[in-house]
Coordinates of C-alpha atoms and ligand atoms in Angstrom, one line a residue:
M1 CA -2.8 -13.4 5.3
T2 CA -3.4 -15.2 7.9
I3 CA -2.4 -14.2 11.8
Q4 CA 0.3 -16.0 13.3
S5 CA 0.4 -17.8 16.1
Q6 CA -0.9 -16.5 19.1
T7 CA 2.0 -17.2 21.8
T8 CA 4.4 -14.5 21.9
A9 CA 7.5 -13.8 23.6
T10 CA 8.8 -12.2 25.2
L11 CA 12.4 -10.5 24.5
S12 CA 15.7 -10.6 26.0
Y13 CA 16.9 -7.1 26.6
A14 CA 20.5 -8.2 25.1
D15 CA 17.8 -10.2 22.0
L16 CA 16.1 -7.0 21.4
L17 CA 19.3 -4.9 20.6
A18 CA 21.3 -7.7 19.1
S19 CA 18.1 -7.1 17.2
V20 CA 18.3 -4.1 15.8
V21 CA 21.4 -3.3 15.4
P22 CA 23.0 -4.0 12.1
A23 CA 26.2 -7.8 11.8
E24 CA 29.0 -4.9 10.8
G25 CA 28.9 -0.2 10.7
G26 CA 26.6 2.1 11.4
R27 CA 26.8 4.5 13.8
E28 CA 27.2 4.8 17.5
I29 CA 24.1 5.8 19.8
T30 CA 25.3 6.6 23.2
D31 CA 23.2 6.6 26.5
P32 CA 23.2 10.9 26.9
A33 CA 23.0 10.1 31.2
T34 CA 26.7 8.4 30.8
G35 CA 27.7 8.6 27.5
E36 CA 28.1 4.0 26.8
V37 CA 27.4 3.2 23.8
V38 CA 24.3 1.7 23.7
G39 CA 24.5 0.2 20.3
R40 CA 24.7 0.5 16.9
A41 CA 22.2 2.2 14.6
P42 CA 22.0 1.4 10.3
E43 CA 22.8 3.9 8.1
H44 CA 20.3 3.4 5.5
T45 CA 20.2 4.4 1.8
A46 CA 18.4 6.2 -0.9
A47 CA 18.2 2.7 -2.0
D48 CA 17.2 1.2 1.5
L49 CA 14.1 3.7 1.5
D50 CA 12.5 2.9 -2.1
A51 CA 12.8 -0.8 -1.0
A52 CA 10.7 0.2 2.1
V53 CA 7.9 1.8 0.1
A54 CA 7.6 -0.5 -2.9
A55 CA 7.5 -2.8 -0.2
A56 CA 4.7 -1.5 1.5
R57 CA 3.1 -0.8 -1.3
A58 CA 2.8 -4.7 -2.6
A59 CA 1.9 -5.5 0.8
Q60 CA -1.2 -2.3 0.8
S61 CA -3.0 -3.8 -1.3
E62 CA -3.5 -7.3 0.5
W63 CA -3.9 -5.9 4.2
A64 CA -6.6 -3.1 2.9
A65 CA -8.8 -6.2 2.3
L66 CA -9.3 -7.8 5.6
G67 CA -10.4 -5.2 6.4
H68 CA -11.7 -3.5 10.6
E69 CA -12.4 -6.2 12.3
R70 CA -8.9 -8.0 11.0
R71 CA -6.9 -5.4 11.6
S72 CA -7.8 -4.5 14.8
E73 CA -7.0 -7.5 15.3
Y74 CA -4.4 -7.8 14.2
L75 CA -3.4 -4.4 16.7
N76 CA -4.4 -5.9 19.9
R77 CA -1.8 -8.6 19.3
A78 CA 0.6 -6.1 18.1
A79 CA -0.5 -4.9 22.0
D80 CA 0.7 -8.1 23.1
A81 CA 3.8 -8.4 21.4
V82 CA 4.7 -4.7 23.6
E83 CA 3.2 -6.1 26.3
A84 CA 5.6 -9.4 26.9
S85 CA 8.9 -7.5 25.6
A86 CA 7.6 -4.8 27.7
E87 CA 11.0 -4.2 30.1
A88 CA 13.2 -4.8 27.1
L89 CA 12.0 -1.9 25.3
A90 CA 11.9 0.4 28.5
E91 CA 15.3 -0.8 29.3
L92 CA 16.6 0.2 26.1
L93 CA 14.2 2.9 25.8
S94 CA 15.9 5.0 28.9
R95 CA 19.8 4.1 28.0
E96 CA 19.4 5.7 24.3
Q97 CA 16.8 8.7 25.5
G98 CA 18.6 9.0 29.1
K99 CA 14.3 8.7 31.0
P100 CA 14.5 7.2 33.3
L101 CA 13.5 3.8 34.5
N102 CA 9.6 5.2 36.2
G103 CA 7.5 8.0 36.9
P104 CA 5.4 8.8 33.9
N105 CA 9.2 8.6 31.5
A106 CA 10.6 5.0 29.9
R107 CA 7.4 1.7 31.6
F108 CA 4.4 4.5 31.1
E109 CA 6.5 5.0 28.0
V110 CA 5.5 1.2 26.6
G111 CA 2.7 1.2 28.2
A112 CA 1.1 3.8 26.5
C113 CA 2.0 1.7 23.3
A114 CA 0.4 -0.6 24.9
A115 CA -2.9 1.5 25.3
W116 CA -2.4 3.3 22.1
L117 CA -3.1 0.3 20.3
R118 CA -6.1 -1.3 22.1
A119 CA -7.7 2.0 21.8
T120 CA -7.5 2.7 18.4
A121 CA -8.7 -1.4 17.3
A122 CA -11.7 -0.7 19.9
F123 CA -13.6 2.7 17.7
E124 CA -16.2 2.3 15.8
L125 CA -15.6 4.0 12.2
E126 CA -19.4 3.8 10.1
P127 CA -20.5 5.6 6.8
E128 CA -21.9 8.2 7.5
V129 CA -25.1 9.0 5.9
L130 CA -25.2 12.4 5.2
V131 CA -29.0 12.6 2.8
D132 CA -31.3 9.8 2.8
D133 CA -34.4 11.6 0.6
D134 CA -36.6 11.2 -1.1
G135 CA -34.3 13.0 -3.8
G136 CA -31.9 10.8 -3.4
R137 CA -28.5 9.5 -0.2
A138 CA -25.3 10.5 0.1
E139 CA -22.7 8.5 1.7
L140 CA -19.7 9.1 3.5
H141 CA -16.6 6.7 4.3
Y142 CA -12.8 6.5 4.0
R143 CA -11.2 4.3 2.8
P144 CA -7.4 3.6 2.9
L145 CA -4.5 6.1 1.3
G146 CA -2.3 3.6 0.5
V147 CA 1.6 3.8 2.1
V148 CA 1.9 6.2 5.3
G149 CA 5.8 7.9 5.6
A150 CA 5.3 8.6 9.6
I151 CA 8.7 10.7 10.4
G152 CA 8.8 11.1 15.3
P153 CA 11.5 13.2 16.8
W154 CA 13.3 11.7 19.6
N155 CA 12.0 12.9 22.7
W156 CA 8.6 10.2 23.3
P157 CA 9.3 8.1 20.1
M158 CA 8.4 5.1 20.6
M159 CA 4.2 6.4 22.0
I160 CA 4.9 8.8 19.0
S161 CA 5.1 5.8 16.2
V162 CA 3.1 4.6 17.6
W163 CA 0.6 7.5 17.2
Q164 CA 0.9 7.6 14.2
L165 CA 1.3 4.0 12.9
A166 CA -1.6 2.3 15.5
P167 CA -4.5 5.1 13.2
A168 CA -2.6 4.3 9.9
L169 CA -2.6 0.5 9.5
R170 CA -6.4 0.6 11.7
M171 CA -7.3 2.4 8.3
G172 CA -5.2 -0.9 5.4
N173 CA -2.3 1.9 5.5
T174 CA 0.6 0.1 5.9
V175 CA 3.8 2.4 7.1
V176 CA 6.8 3.2 6.2
M177 CA 9.1 5.1 9.3
K178 CA 11.4 7.5 9.7
P179 CA 13.4 8.5 13.4
S180 CA 14.6 10.8 15.3
E181 CA 18.5 9.7 14.3
Y182 CA 19.0 11.0 18.1
T183 CA 16.5 7.9 18.7
P184 CA 16.8 5.3 15.9
L185 CA 16.6 2.4 18.3
S186 CA 14.0 2.7 20.4
V187 CA 12.2 2.5 17.3
L188 CA 13.7 -0.5 15.2
A189 CA 13.3 -2.7 18.3
L190 CA 9.6 -1.5 18.7
A191 CA 9.2 -2.2 14.9
H192 CA 10.7 -5.6 15.7
V193 CA 8.5 -6.2 18.6
L194 CA 5.4 -5.9 16.5
N195 CA 6.2 -7.3 13.3
E196 CA 6.1 -10.6 15.3
V197 CA 2.3 -10.8 14.6
L198 CA 2.4 -8.5 12.2
P199 CA 2.5 -10.0 7.8
E200 CA 4.8 -9.1 6.2
G201 CA 5.3 -5.9 4.4
V202 CA 3.6 -3.7 6.6
L203 CA 5.5 -2.0 8.6
R204 CA 9.3 -1.0 7.6
V205 CA 11.5 1.5 9.8
V206 CA 14.3 2.9 7.4
S207 CA 16.7 4.7 9.3
G208 CA 18.7 7.4 8.8
G209 CA 19.1 11.4 9.1
R210 CA 17.1 14.5 7.7
E211 CA 18.0 13.4 4.5
V212 CA 15.9 10.3 4.6
G213 CA 12.8 12.7 6.1
E214 CA 12.7 14.9 3.1
G215 CA 13.6 11.9 0.8
L216 CA 10.2 10.2 2.4
A217 CA 8.3 13.2 2.1
A218 CA 8.9 14.1 -1.1
H219 CA 8.4 10.2 -2.8
P220 CA 6.0 9.0 -5.6
G221 CA 4.5 5.9 -3.5
V222 CA 3.9 7.4 -0.3
D223 CA 0.5 9.2 0.3
K224 CA 0.7 10.7 3.0
I225 CA 3.4 11.7 6.0
M226 CA 2.4 12.2 9.7
F227 CA 5.2 14.2 10.9
T228 CA 5.6 14.8 14.7
G229 CA 8.1 17.6 15.7
S230 CA 9.4 21.1 15.0
T231 CA 7.4 24.1 13.0
A232 CA 11.5 24.8 10.8
T233 CA 10.8 20.8 10.0
G234 CA 7.2 21.1 9.4
K235 CA 7.7 24.0 7.4
A236 CA 10.2 22.0 5.0
I237 CA 7.0 18.7 5.0
I238 CA 5.5 21.4 3.5
R239 CA 7.5 21.9 0.9
S240 CA 9.0 19.3 -0.2
S241 CA 5.8 17.3 -0.3
A242 CA 3.4 19.6 -2.4
D243 CA 5.2 18.3 -5.8
T244 CA 3.0 15.1 -4.5
V245 CA 0.4 16.5 -3.4
K246 CA 0.3 14.6 0.1
R247 CA -1.8 14.4 2.9
L248 CA -0.4 15.9 6.3
T249 CA -1.4 16.3 9.4
L250 CA 2.0 18.0 11.1
E251 CA 2.4 17.8 15.1
L252 CA 5.1 20.4 15.7
G253 CA 6.5 22.6 18.7
G254 CA 4.8 24.4 21.3
N255 CA 4.9 27.4 24.0
D256 CA 1.9 26.1 26.1
A257 CA 1.7 28.9 28.6
G258 CA -0.4 27.7 31.8
I259 CA -2.4 30.6 33.9
V260 CA -3.1 30.2 37.8
L261 CA -6.1 32.2 38.9
P262 CA -6.6 34.7 41.6
D263 CA -8.7 31.9 42.9
A264 CA -6.6 28.5 42.5
D265 CA -5.0 27.0 45.5
P266 CA -1.3 27.3 45.6
A267 CA -1.0 23.7 47.9
A268 CA -2.7 21.4 45.5
I269 CA -2.1 22.3 42.1
A270 CA 2.1 22.2 43.3
Q271 CA 2.5 18.6 42.2
D272 CA -0.3 18.6 39.0
L273 CA 1.8 22.3 37.6
F274 CA 4.8 20.5 38.0
W275 CA 4.2 17.4 36.0
G276 CA 2.1 19.2 34.0
A277 CA 5.8 21.5 32.5
F278 CA 7.8 18.6 34.1
I279 CA 7.3 15.4 31.8
N280 CA 10.0 13.4 30.7
T281 CA 12.1 16.4 31.9
G282 CA 11.1 19.2 30.3
Q283 CA 10.7 17.4 26.9
T284 CA 7.0 17.2 25.7
C285 CA 5.7 18.7 23.2
A286 CA 2.2 20.0 25.1
A287 CA 4.0 20.6 28.4
L288 CA 3.3 23.3 30.0
K289 CA 5.9 25.9 29.1
R290 CA 5.8 29.4 30.8
L291 CA 3.0 30.2 34.3
Y292 CA 1.1 32.8 34.8
V293 CA 0.3 33.4 38.0
H294 CA -1.7 36.2 40.0
E295 CA 0.5 38.6 41.8
D296 CA -1.9 38.3 44.5
L297 CA -0.6 34.4 45.5
Y298 CA 2.6 34.6 42.8
D299 CA 4.8 34.0 46.3
A300 CA 2.7 31.5 47.2
V301 CA 2.8 29.4 44.2
C302 CA 6.7 30.5 44.4
Q303 CA 7.8 28.8 47.1
A304 CA 5.0 25.6 46.8
L305 CA 5.7 24.0 43.2
T306 CA 9.8 24.8 44.8
A307 CA 9.1 22.7 47.4
V308 CA 7.6 19.6 45.7
A309 CA 10.1 20.6 42.0
A310 CA 13.2 20.3 44.9
Q311 CA 12.0 16.5 46.5
M312 CA 12.1 15.2 42.2
P313 CA 15.1 12.8 42.4
M314 CA 17.3 13.3 38.7
G315 CA 19.6 10.8 37.7
V316 CA 20.4 7.8 35.4
G317 CA 17.7 6.0 34.3
L318 CA 18.3 2.6 35.5
E319 CA 18.7 4.3 38.7
E320 CA 14.4 2.9 40.4
T321 CA 14.0 6.3 42.1
N322 CA 15.0 8.4 40.3
V323 CA 12.2 9.9 38.2
L324 CA 14.2 13.1 36.0
G325 CA 16.6 12.1 33.2
P326 CA 19.5 13.7 31.6
L327 CA 18.9 16.3 28.0
Q328 CA 18.7 14.1 25.1
N329 CA 21.0 15.6 23.7
K330 CA 24.1 18.0 23.9
A331 CA 22.5 20.6 21.7
Q332 CA 19.5 20.6 23.5
F333 CA 21.1 20.7 27.3
D334 CA 22.7 23.4 25.5
I335 CA 18.9 25.3 23.9
V336 CA 18.5 25.7 28.3
A337 CA 21.4 26.1 29.6
N338 CA 21.8 29.8 27.1
L339 CA 18.0 30.8 28.0
V340 CA 18.6 30.0 31.4
Q341 CA 21.4 32.3 31.3
A342 CA 20.0 35.0 29.3
A343 CA 16.5 35.1 31.9
K344 CA 20.0 35.6 34.7
D345 CA 21.7 38.7 32.7
A346 CA 18.1 40.3 32.2
G347 CA 18.1 40.2 36.1
A348 CA 15.3 37.2 37.1
R349 CA 15.3 35.8 40.2
I350 CA 16.0 32.2 40.2
L351 CA 14.7 30.3 42.7
L352 CA 15.3 26.2 42.0
G353 CA 18.8 25.8 39.9
G354 CA 20.0 26.6 37.1
D355 CA 23.7 25.6 37.7
P356 CA 24.2 22.2 35.9
D357 CA 27.2 21.1 36.9
P358 CA 30.4 21.2 34.7
D359 CA 32.1 17.9 36.6
Q360 CA 29.4 15.6 35.4
P361 CA 29.2 13.4 33.0
G362 CA 26.2 13.4 30.4
Y363 CA 23.7 16.0 29.7
F364 CA 21.8 16.9 33.2
Y365 CA 19.5 21.1 33.4
P366 CA 19.1 20.8 37.1
T367 CA 15.9 20.8 37.9
T368 CA 15.5 24.9 36.8
L369 CA 12.5 27.2 38.2
V370 CA 12.9 31.4 37.0
A371 CA 10.5 34.1 38.8
D372 CA 10.7 38.2 38.1
I373 CA 11.0 37.4 34.7
D374 CA 9.8 40.2 31.5
N375 CA 7.5 38.0 28.6
D376 CA 9.2 39.4 26.3
N377 CA 12.4 37.4 27.4
P378 CA 13.7 34.6 25.8
L379 CA 12.7 32.4 28.0
V380 CA 9.6 32.4 28.1
A381 CA 9.2 33.3 24.1
T382 CA 11.9 30.7 23.8
E383 CA 10.1 26.8 23.4
Q384 CA 13.2 25.5 25.5
F385 CA 12.6 21.8 25.4
G386 CA 13.5 21.5 29.0
P387 CA 14.0 21.6 33.1
A388 CA 13.5 25.2 33.6
L389 CA 10.5 27.1 33.5
P390 CA 9.8 30.9 33.9
I391 CA 6.3 32.6 36.3
V392 CA 5.5 35.7 35.4
K393 CA 3.5 37.6 36.9
Y394 CA 0.3 39.6 36.0
S395 CA -1.5 41.5 37.1
T396 CA -5.2 41.2 35.8
V397 CA -6.8 38.2 33.5
E398 CA -7.4 39.9 30.2
E399 CA -3.9 40.7 30.9
A400 CA -2.6 36.9 31.3
I401 CA -5.3 36.3 27.9
A402 CA -3.3 38.2 26.0
M403 CA 0.5 37.3 26.4
A404 CA -0.5 33.7 26.3
N405 CA -2.2 34.3 22.7
A406 CA 0.2 36.5 21.8
L407 CA 2.7 33.8 20.2
D408 CA 3.0 32.5 17.2
V409 CA 2.2 28.3 18.3
G410 CA -0.5 27.0 20.2
L411 CA -0.5 23.2 20.7
G412 CA -2.1 23.3 24.2
A413 CA -1.8 25.4 27.7
S414 CA -4.2 25.4 31.0
V415 CA -6.2 27.1 34.0
W416 CA -6.1 26.7 36.7
G417 CA -9.2 27.6 39.1
T418 CA -11.7 26.3 42.1
D419 CA -14.0 28.0 40.1
L420 CA -14.9 26.0 37.4
D421 CA -17.6 28.9 34.9
Q422 CA -15.1 31.4 35.1
A423 CA -11.9 28.8 34.5
R424 CA -13.7 27.3 31.0
A425 CA -14.5 31.1 30.5
V426 CA -11.2 32.2 30.0
A427 CA -10.5 28.6 28.3
A428 CA -12.7 29.3 25.5
R429 CA -10.4 32.3 24.8
I430 CA -7.0 30.6 24.7
Q431 CA -5.5 30.2 21.4
A432 CA -4.4 26.6 21.3
G433 CA -5.7 23.1 20.7
T434 CA -5.5 21.2 23.6
V435 CA -6.7 23.2 27.1
W436 CA -6.9 22.0 29.7
I437 CA -8.5 22.7 33.0
N438 CA -6.2 21.7 37.4
K439 CA -4.0 19.5 35.4
H440 CA -1.4 19.7 31.9
G441 CA -0.7 17.4 29.1
A442 CA -2.6 15.1 30.1
V443 CA -3.8 12.8 26.6
D444 CA -6.6 10.3 25.9
P445 CA -6.4 7.5 22.9
R446 CA -10.1 8.6 22.5
V447 CA -10.4 12.7 22.7
P448 CA -8.6 14.4 19.7
F449 CA -5.6 16.3 20.1
G450 CA -4.4 18.8 17.8
G451 CA -2.1 22.7 17.5
A452 CA -3.0 25.6 16.5
K453 CA -1.6 28.3 14.6
Q454 CA 2.8 27.7 13.6
S455 CA 1.7 24.3 16.3
G456 CA 0.4 22.6 12.9
Y457 CA -2.5 20.8 11.7
G458 CA -4.3 17.7 11.5
L459 CA -5.8 16.0 14.1
E460 CA -4.7 12.4 16.0
F461 CA -6.2 10.3 18.4
G462 CA -10.3 8.9 18.5
V463 CA -12.4 8.8 15.5
E464 CA -11.2 11.9 14.3
G465 CA -7.9 11.0 14.1
L466 CA -9.1 7.7 12.6
K467 CA -11.0 10.0 9.9
H468 CA -7.3 11.8 9.1
L469 CA -5.7 8.3 8.2
G470 CA -8.3 7.6 5.1
A471 CA -9.4 9.0 1.8
P472 CA -12.6 10.8 3.0
Q473 CA -15.0 9.6 -0.7
V474 CA -19.2 10.3 -1.1
I475 CA -21.1 8.1 -2.7
S476 CA -24.4 9.2 -4.3
Y477 CA -26.9 7.7 -6.0
Ligands
NAD1 P1 13.1 18.2 14.7 O1 12.3 18.1 13.8 O2 14.5 18.2 14.1 O3 13.1 16.4 13.7 C1 12.5 15.2 14.2 C2 12.3 14.3 12.7 O4 12.4 15.3 11.5 C3 13.4 13.5 12.7 O5 13.4 12.4 12.7 C4 14.3 14.6 11.6 O6 15.5 12.7 10.9 C5 13.1 14.6 10.4 N1 13.2 15.5 9.3 C6 14.0 16.2 9.8 N2 14.6 17.8 8.8 C7 13.7 16.8 7.7 C8 12.8 17.3 6.7 N3 13.7 18.2 6.3 N4 12.1 16.7 5.6 C9 11.5 15.9 6.3 N5 12.0 15.1 7.8 C10 12.9 15.9 8.2 O7 12.6 17.8 15.9 P2 13.4 17.3 17.9 O8 14.7 18.4 17.7 O9 13.4 16.0 16.7 O10 11.6 17.2 18.0 C11 11.5 18.2 18.9 C12 10.1 19.0 18.5 O11 8.8 18.1 18.3 C13 9.9 20.1 19.2 O12 9.8 20.9 18.4 C14 8.1 19.9 19.8 O13 7.5 19.6 20.7 C15 8.6 19.6 19.0 N6 6.8 17.3 19.2 C16 5.3 18.2 18.7 C17 4.8 16.6 19.3 C18 3.5 17.4 18.5 O14 2.7 16.6 19.3 N7 2.8 18.7 18.4 C19 5.7 15.9 19.9 C20 6.6 16.2 20.2 C21 7.5 16.8 19.4

């Protein structure tokens, strides 16, 4: 395998789209902000899946033989390719997913793809010497697993694909991706750009519905599934992968709690609380989805958050001023609308939003803040995955911790306050894979990320993330 030419092409939006749309047929994908057709996505069959797995398997041993250093060179070249076509990728992502170009949205997501590729290329992974004494020596190595299947959601389609494929490739595996049926073009386009520099067969995409995902999870030629999506689908994947005893990394749904302690400063935290909850218009796995505020500062936090939220422009993604966009699809719009309606019906107080305009095209749901709501209301107890944040009042910190821990999911959580020792003590008692202090949802390629309880298992990112894409092997003598 030789690294191809050093210059990376800058693709226009038209060229990028043309590279992924089939010559004929396919399924129309529409822009959730306007209803306009973005393009047609290929609908791959079971035979296409078999062919992709066979190609990935055929390419794997030569890819593995390159070693870490050469594979890291490829990942860095892949990052160059993403950066060269960043604007076209961001435009396609914005049109297909709905997220605005600006704010922590489409351009940010494409930038994160390059950053994660580079960070994943840079990690050191040395064999661990476990025993080395007169009795003998034992070393722990991480070998490639083989072919990794990567199944992704529609909310951060490009970035989550890179979270799955970058460590898989770095560890000497080849990859078959199955993007969400809602956002296949973004992932096909990303793969097209990456494949400008990667060797043939190392990265394949099969585009289709849940049956293609099921086929990948059950496929005897696939050694591991990296899955990001809902908890219900994660359970289905556990079942369909059981016969082949596949390794699994499951990043599933969450309903992240944030606890504002009595010593917090409402004005100082309002902006970070807002983005913790509303990043990607609330369609983020580890977004703040239920906020617990001490009664002494409840009104002040509600006021400060409302002031910040009311200023955030929502609209069509390609308009440069917007930082919030539509829900990605009608089903998600209906989930959010029904949950807010349930809150209203139960007598909760709407501080902002809650009144979608039936005449507005696109799946826009206004930024919504809901106060004076019970902890068992469905808007609190269910993952809303949209721009609606319930704010629950509490009296004692014990009560807040109990409410935060009451659900069967635990992806992220956050604690907000000025006394760091106290915030750390509360954080230690929350059942979640990550607990942030005075921020929410900030991920870092060097820091492992994963869920507790039914939010999944396995870790992504950092050296721990690499280990999850390797087959541990002990050499003992
Ligand atoms: P989803 O589970 O409906 O779909 C995800 C993917 O799984 C899609 O590609 C889909 O086609 C595929 N799929 C569906 N049924 C399948 C089956 N039986 N076998 C194999 N594949 C199947 O999820 P979604 O609606 O796209 O994403 C939203 C959910 O994802 C939310 O719950 C969110 O919290 C979660 N999520 C989690 C993380 C995380 O890191 N933990 C990140 C993003 C999203």
